[in-house]
PDB file of C-alpha atoms in Angstrom:
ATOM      1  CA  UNK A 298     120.281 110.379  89.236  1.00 64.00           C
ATOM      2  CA  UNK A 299     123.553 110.125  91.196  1.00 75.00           C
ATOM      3  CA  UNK A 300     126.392 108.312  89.005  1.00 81.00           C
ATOM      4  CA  UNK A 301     126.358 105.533  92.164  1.00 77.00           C
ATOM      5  CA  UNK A 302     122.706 105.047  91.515  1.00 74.00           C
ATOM      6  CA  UNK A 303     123.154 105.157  87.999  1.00 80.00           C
ATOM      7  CA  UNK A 304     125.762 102.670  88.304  1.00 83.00           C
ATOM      8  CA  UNK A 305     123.205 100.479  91.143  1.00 78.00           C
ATOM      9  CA  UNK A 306     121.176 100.461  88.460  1.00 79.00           C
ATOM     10  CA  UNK A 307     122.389  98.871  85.678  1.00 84.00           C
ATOM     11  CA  UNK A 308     124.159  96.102  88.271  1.00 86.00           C
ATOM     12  CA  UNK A 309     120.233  95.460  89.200  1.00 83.00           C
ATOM     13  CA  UNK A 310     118.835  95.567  85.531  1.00 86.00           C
ATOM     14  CA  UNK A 311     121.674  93.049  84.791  1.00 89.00           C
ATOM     15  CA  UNK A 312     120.314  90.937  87.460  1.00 89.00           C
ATOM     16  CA  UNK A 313     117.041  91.384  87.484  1.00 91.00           C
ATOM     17  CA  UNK A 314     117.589  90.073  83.597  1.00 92.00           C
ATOM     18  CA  UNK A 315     119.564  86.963  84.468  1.00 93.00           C
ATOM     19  CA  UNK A 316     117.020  85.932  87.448  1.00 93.00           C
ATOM     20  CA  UNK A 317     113.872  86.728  84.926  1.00 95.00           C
ATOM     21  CA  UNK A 318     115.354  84.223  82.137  1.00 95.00           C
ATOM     22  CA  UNK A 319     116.089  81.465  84.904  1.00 95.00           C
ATOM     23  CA  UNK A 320     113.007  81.862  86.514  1.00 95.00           C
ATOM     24  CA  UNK A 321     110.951  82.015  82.846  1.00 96.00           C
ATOM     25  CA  UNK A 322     112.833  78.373  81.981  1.00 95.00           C
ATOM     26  CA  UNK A 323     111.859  76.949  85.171  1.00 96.00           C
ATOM     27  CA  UNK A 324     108.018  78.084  84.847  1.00 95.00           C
ATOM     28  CA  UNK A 325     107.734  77.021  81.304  1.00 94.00           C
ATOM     29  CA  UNK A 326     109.195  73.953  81.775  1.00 95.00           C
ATOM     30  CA  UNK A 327     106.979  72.861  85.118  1.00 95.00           C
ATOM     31  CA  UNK A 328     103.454  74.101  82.737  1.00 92.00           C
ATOM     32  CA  UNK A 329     104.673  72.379  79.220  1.00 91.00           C
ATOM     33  CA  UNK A 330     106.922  69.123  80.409  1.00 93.00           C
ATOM     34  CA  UNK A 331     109.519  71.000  77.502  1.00 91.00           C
ATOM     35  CA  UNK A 332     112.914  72.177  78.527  1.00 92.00           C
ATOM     36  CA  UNK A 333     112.769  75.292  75.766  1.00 91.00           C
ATOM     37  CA  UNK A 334     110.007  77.025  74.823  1.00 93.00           C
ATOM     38  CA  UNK A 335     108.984  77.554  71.440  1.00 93.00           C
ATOM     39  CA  UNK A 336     110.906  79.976  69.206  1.00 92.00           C
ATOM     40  CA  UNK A 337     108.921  82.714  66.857  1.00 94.00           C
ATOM     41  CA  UNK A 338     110.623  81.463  63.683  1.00 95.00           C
ATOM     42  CA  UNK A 339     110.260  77.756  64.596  1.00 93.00           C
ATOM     43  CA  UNK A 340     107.364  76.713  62.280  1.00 95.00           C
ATOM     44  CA  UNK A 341     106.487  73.499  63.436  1.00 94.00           C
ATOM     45  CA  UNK A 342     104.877  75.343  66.654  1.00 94.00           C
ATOM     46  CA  UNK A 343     101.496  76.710  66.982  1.00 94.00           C
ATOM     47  CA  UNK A 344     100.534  80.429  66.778  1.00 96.00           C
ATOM     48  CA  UNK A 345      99.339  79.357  70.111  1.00 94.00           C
ATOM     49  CA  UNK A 346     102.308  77.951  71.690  1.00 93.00           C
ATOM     50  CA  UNK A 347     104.547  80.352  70.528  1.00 95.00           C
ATOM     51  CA  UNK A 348     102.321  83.233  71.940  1.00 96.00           C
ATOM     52  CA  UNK A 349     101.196  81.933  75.291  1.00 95.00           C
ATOM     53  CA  UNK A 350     105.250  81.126  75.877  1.00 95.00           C
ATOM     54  CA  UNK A 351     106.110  85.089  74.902  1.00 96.00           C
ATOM     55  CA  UNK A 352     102.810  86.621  76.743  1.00 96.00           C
ATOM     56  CA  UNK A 353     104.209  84.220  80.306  1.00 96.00           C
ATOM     57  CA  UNK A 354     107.909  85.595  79.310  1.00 96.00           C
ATOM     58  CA  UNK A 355     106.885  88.967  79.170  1.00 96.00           C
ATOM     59  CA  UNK A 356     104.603  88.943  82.273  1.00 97.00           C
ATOM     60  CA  UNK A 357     107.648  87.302  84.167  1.00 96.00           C
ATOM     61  CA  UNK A 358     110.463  90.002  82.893  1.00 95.00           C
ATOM     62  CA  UNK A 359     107.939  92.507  83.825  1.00 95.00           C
ATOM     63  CA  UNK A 360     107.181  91.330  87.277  1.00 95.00           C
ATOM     64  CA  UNK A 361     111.001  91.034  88.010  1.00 94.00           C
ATOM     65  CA  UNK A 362     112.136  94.238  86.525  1.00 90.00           C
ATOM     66  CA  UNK A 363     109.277  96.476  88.580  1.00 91.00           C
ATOM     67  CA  UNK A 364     109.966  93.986  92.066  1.00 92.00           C
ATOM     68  CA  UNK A 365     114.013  94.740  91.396  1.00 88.00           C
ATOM     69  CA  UNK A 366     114.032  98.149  90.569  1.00 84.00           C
ATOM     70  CA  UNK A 367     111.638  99.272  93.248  1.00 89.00           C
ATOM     71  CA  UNK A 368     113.730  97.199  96.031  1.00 87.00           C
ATOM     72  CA  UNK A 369     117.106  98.871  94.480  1.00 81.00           C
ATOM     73  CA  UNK A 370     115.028 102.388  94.863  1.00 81.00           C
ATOM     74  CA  UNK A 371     113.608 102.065  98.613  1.00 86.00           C
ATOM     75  CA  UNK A 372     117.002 100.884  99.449  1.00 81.00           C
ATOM     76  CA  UNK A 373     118.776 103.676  98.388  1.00 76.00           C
ATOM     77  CA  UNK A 374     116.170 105.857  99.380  1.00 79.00           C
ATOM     78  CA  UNK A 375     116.634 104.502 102.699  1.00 78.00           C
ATOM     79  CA  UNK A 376     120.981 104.800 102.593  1.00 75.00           C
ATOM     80  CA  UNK A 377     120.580 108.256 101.836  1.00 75.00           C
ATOM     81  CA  UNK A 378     118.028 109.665 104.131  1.00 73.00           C
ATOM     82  CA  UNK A 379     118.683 107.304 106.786  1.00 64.00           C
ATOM     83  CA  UNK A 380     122.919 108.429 106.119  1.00 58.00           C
ATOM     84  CA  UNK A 381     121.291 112.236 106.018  1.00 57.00           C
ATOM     85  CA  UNK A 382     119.465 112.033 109.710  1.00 46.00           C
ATOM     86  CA  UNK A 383     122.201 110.485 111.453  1.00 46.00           C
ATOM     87  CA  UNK A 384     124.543 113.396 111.002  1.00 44.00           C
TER      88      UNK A 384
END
């Protein structure tokens, strides 16, 4: 991996984060009414609530993650061998 790629990257992973945890907020909040969602340690929750809210965070940072990094990889893919063919 080229240190601009590298570099790409962690920009996107950074982002990718930062949409994930807005997007995660605005989900829980249209399915449970609640602004937060439950934390682990907070023991007036439910088992249930507190694992439904992590499996729909996890399935949401692992949607974004894949759709970000696989844009940030066919777009440098494309820079570089659509830079290569034009010379």
């Amino acid at each position: 991996m080229q240190p601009v790629e590298k570099a790409a990257s962690l920009g996107m992973g950074m982002l990718s984060g930062a949409l994930a945890a807005a997007l995660f907020k605005r989900v829980w909040k249209l399915a449970s009414g609640q602004d937060d969602a439950p934390d682990a340690g907070d023991l007036a929750r439910t088992w249930s609530e507190v694992l439904v809210a992590a499996a729909v965070q996890g399935a949401i940072f692992g949607l974004v993650k894949a759709a970000v990094h696989r844009a940030g990889a066919q777009t440098f893919r494309h820079r570089t061998v659509t830079g290569k063919t034009k010379r």
